mmCIF file of C-alpha atoms in Angstrom:
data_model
loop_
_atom_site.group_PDB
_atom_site.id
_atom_site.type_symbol
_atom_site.label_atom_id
_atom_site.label_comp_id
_atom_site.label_asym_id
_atom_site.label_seq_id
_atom_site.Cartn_x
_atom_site.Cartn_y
_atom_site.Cartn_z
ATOM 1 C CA UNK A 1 138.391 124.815 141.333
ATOM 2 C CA UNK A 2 137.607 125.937 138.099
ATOM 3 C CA UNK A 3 135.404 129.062 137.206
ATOM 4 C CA UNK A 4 132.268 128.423 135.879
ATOM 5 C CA UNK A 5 132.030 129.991 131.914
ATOM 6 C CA UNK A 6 128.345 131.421 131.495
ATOM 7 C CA UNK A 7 128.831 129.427 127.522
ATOM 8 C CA UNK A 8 128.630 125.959 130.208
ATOM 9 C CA UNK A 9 124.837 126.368 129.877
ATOM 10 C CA UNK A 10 124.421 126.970 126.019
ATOM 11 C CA UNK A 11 127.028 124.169 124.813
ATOM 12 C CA UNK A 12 126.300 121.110 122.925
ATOM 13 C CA UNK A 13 126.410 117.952 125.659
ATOM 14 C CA UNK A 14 129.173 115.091 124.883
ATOM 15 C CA UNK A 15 127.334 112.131 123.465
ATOM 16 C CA UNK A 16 129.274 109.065 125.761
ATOM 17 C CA UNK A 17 131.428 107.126 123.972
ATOM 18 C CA UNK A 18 132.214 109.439 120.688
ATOM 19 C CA UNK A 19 134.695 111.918 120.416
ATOM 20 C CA UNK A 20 133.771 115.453 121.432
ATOM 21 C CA UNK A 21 134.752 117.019 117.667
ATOM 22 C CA UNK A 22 135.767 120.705 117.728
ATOM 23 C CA UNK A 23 136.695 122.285 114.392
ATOM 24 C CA UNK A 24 137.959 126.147 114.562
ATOM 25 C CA UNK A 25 138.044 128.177 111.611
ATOM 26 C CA UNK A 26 139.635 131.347 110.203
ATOM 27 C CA UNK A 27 139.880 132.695 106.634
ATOM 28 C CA UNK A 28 142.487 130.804 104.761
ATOM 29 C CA UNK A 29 143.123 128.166 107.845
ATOM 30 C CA UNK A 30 146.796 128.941 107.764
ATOM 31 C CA UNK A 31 147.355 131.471 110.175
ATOM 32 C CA UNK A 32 144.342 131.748 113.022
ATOM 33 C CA UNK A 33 142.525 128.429 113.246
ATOM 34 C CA UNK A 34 145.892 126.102 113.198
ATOM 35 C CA UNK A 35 146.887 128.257 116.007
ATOM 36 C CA UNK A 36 143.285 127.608 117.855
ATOM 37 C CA UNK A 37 143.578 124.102 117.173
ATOM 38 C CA UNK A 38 147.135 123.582 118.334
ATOM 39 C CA UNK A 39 147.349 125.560 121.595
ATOM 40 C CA UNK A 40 143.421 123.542 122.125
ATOM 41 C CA UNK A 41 145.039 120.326 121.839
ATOM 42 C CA UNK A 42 147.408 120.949 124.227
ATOM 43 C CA UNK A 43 145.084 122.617 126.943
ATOM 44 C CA UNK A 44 143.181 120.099 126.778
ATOM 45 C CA UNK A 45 145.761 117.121 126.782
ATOM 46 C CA UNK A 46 147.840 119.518 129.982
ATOM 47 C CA UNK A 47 143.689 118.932 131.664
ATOM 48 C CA UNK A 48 143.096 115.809 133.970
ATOM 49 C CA UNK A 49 139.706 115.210 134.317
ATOM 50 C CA UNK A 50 138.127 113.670 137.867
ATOM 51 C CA UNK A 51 138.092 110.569 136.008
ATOM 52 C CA UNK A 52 141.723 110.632 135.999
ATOM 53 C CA UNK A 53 141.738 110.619 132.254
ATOM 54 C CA UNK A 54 143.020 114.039 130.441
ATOM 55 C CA UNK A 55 140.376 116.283 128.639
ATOM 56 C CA UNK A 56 142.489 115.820 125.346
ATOM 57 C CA UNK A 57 141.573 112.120 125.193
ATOM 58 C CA UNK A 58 137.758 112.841 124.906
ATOM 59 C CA UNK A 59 138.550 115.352 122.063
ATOM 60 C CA UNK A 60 138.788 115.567 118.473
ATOM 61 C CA UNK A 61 140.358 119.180 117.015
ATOM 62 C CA UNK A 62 140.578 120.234 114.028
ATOM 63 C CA UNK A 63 140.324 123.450 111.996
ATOM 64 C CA UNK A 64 139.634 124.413 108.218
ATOM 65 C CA UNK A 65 139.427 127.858 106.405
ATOM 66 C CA UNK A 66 136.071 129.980 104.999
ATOM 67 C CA UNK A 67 138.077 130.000 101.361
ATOM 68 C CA UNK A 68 139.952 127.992 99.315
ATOM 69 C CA UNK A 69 142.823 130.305 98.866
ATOM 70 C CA UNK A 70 145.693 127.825 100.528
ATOM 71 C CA UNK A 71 143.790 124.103 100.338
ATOM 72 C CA UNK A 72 146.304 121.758 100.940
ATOM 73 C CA UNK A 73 149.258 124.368 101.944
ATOM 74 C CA UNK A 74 150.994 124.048 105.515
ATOM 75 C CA UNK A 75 150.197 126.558 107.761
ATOM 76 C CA UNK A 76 151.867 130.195 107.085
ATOM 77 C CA UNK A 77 155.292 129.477 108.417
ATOM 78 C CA UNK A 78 155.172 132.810 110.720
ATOM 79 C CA UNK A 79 152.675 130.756 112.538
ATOM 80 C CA UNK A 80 154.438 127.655 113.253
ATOM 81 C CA UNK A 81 157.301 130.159 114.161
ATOM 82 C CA UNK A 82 154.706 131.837 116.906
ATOM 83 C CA UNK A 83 154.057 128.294 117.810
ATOM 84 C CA UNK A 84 157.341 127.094 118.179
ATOM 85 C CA UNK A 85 158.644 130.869 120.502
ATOM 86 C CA UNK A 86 154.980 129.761 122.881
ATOM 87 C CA UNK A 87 156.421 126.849 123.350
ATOM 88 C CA UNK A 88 153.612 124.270 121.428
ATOM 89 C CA UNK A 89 154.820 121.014 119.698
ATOM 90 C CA UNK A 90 155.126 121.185 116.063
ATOM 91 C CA UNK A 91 151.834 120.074 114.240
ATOM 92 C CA UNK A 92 151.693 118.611 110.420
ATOM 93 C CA UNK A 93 149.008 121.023 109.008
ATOM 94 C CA UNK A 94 147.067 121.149 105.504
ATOM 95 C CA UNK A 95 144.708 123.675 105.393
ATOM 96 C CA UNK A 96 141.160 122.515 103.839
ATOM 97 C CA UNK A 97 138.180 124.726 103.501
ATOM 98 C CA UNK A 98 134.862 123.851 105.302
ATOM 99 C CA UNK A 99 132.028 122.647 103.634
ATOM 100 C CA UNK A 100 128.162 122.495 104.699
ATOM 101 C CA UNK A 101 128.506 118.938 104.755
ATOM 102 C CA UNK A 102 131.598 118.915 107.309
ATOM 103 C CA UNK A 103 129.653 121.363 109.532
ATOM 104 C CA UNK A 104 127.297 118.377 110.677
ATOM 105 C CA UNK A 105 130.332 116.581 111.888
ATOM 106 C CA UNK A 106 131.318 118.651 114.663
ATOM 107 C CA UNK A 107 129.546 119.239 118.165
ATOM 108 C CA UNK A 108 131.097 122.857 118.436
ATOM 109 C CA UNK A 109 132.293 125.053 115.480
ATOM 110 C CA UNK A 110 134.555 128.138 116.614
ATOM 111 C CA UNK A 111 135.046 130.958 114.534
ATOM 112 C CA UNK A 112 137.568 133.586 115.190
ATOM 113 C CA UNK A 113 135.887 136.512 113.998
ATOM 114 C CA UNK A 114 132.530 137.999 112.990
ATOM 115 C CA UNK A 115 132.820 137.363 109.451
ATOM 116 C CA UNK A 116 133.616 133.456 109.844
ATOM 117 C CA UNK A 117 130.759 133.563 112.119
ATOM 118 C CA UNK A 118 128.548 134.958 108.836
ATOM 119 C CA UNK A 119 129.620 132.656 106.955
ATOM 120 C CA UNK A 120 129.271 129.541 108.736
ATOM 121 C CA UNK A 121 125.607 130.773 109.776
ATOM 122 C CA UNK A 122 125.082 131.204 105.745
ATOM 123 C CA UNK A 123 126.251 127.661 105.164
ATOM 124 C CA UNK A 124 123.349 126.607 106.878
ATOM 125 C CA UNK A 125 124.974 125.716 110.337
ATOM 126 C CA UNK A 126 123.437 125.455 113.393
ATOM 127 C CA UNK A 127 123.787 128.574 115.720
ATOM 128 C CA UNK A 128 123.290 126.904 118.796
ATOM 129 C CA UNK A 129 127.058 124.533 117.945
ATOM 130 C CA UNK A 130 128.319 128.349 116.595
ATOM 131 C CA UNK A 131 130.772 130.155 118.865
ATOM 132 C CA UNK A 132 133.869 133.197 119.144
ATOM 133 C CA UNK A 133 136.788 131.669 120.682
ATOM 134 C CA UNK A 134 137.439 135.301 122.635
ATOM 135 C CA UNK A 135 133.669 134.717 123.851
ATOM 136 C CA UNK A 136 135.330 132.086 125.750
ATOM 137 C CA UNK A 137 138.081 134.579 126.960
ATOM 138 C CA UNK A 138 136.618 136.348 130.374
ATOM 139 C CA UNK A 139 140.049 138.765 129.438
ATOM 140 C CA UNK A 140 138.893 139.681 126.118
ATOM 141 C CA UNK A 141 136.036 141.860 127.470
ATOM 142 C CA UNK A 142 133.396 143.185 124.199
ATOM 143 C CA UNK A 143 136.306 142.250 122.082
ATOM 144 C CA UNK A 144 134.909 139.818 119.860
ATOM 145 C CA UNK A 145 137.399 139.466 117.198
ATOM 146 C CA UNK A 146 141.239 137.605 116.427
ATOM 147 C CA UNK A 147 142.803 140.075 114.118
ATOM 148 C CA UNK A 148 144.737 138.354 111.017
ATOM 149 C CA UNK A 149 148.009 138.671 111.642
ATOM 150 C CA UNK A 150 148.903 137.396 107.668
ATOM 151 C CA UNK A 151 149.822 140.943 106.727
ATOM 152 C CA UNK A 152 151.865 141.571 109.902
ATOM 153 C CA UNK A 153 155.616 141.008 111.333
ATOM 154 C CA UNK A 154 156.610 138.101 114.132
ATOM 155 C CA UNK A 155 155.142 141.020 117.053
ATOM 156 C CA UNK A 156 151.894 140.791 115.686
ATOM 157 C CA UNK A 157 151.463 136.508 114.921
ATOM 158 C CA UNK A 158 152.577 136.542 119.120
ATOM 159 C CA UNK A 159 150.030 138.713 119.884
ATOM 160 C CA UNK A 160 147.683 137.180 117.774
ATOM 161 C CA UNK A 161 148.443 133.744 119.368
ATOM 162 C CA UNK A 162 148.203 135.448 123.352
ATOM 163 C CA UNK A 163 144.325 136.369 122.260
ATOM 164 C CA UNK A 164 144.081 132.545 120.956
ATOM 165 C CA UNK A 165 145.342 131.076 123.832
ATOM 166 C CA UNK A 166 143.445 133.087 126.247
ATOM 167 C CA UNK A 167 140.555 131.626 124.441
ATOM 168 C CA UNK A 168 141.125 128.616 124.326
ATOM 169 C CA UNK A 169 142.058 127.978 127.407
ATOM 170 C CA UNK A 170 138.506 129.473 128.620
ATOM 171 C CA UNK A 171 137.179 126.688 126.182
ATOM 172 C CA UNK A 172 139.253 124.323 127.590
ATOM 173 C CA UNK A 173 137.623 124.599 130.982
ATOM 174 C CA UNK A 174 134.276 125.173 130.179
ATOM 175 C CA UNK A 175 134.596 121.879 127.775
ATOM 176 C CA UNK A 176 136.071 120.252 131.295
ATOM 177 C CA UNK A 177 133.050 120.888 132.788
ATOM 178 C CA UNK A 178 131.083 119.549 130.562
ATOM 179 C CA UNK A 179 132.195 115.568 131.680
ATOM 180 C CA UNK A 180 132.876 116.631 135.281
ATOM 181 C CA UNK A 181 130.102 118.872 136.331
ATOM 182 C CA UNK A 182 130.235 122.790 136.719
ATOM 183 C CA UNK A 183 131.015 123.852 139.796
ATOM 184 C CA UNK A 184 128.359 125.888 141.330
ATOM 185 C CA UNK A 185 128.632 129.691 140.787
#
């Protein structure tokens, strides 16, 4: 049985029918948010639901950057390196910045520190679709923040994508229990 994540209660609900659309985002969306959005993806698609279908199939993940330093660039190569040592399939990336106008799109926006979080709340989005990934993270404790790793060696991208995957795969559940029911505490 799954745990029950105290964010269950504050989520937005899946609207039947449509896609469930997550989008996480970091600074540049080369580094931090492709790795949220990859190790998501496969969480979620690892997740059978009690419908017998897999979590992954009621999702749509994506992830974009605050800035526009790297629109259109790959993801930082150290990451897809990370990516690649954890074990995750290999994912075509362009990094894109988010706009005020793509915020609308998405049931739940995931920032991956404090300062995305600003930012996102200054574009005008909606605080009740606005979460931390590590608030999803019952390991993380009052750490709130995913340090960029973009000035750091191999070590540091690893450990970087450990406090992603913890998490996401907190998200991952709680999202689970969104189309089967939370278990009762």
């Amino acid at each position: 049985m799954r745990r029950r994540s105290p964010a269950l209660d504050t989520l937005p609900r899946p609207v039947p029918g449509m896609p469930y659309r997550i989008v996480f985002v970091c600074t540049g969306n080369i580094c931090r948010s492709p790795m949220a959005e990859v190790a998501t993806r496969a969480e979620a698609n690892a997740l059978t639901l009690a419908d017998g279908t897999t979590l992954g199939d009621r999702l749509h993940v994506t992830s974009a950057g605050t800035g526009p330093w790297h629109e259109g660039e790959p993801m930082d190569p150290r990451t897809a390196d990370a990516l690649r040592r954890a074990g995750y399939p290999d994912h075509p990336h362009v990094a894109h910045q988010i706009s005020a106008a793509s915020l609308v799109q998405n049931d739940l926006i995931v920032a991956l520190d404090r300062r995305h979080q600003q930012t996102l709340r200054s574009l005008g989005n909606d605080p009740s679709r606005l979460f931390l990934l590590r608030s999803f993270d019952p390991s993380a404790g009052a750490a709130s923040d995913v340090p960029d790793p973009f000035y750091g060696d191999n070590a540091e991208f690893d450990t970087c994508l450990a406090m992603i995957a913890g998490g996401c795969r907190g998200l991952v559940t709680t999202l689970a229990d969104l189309w089967d029911g939370a278990p009762s505490p």
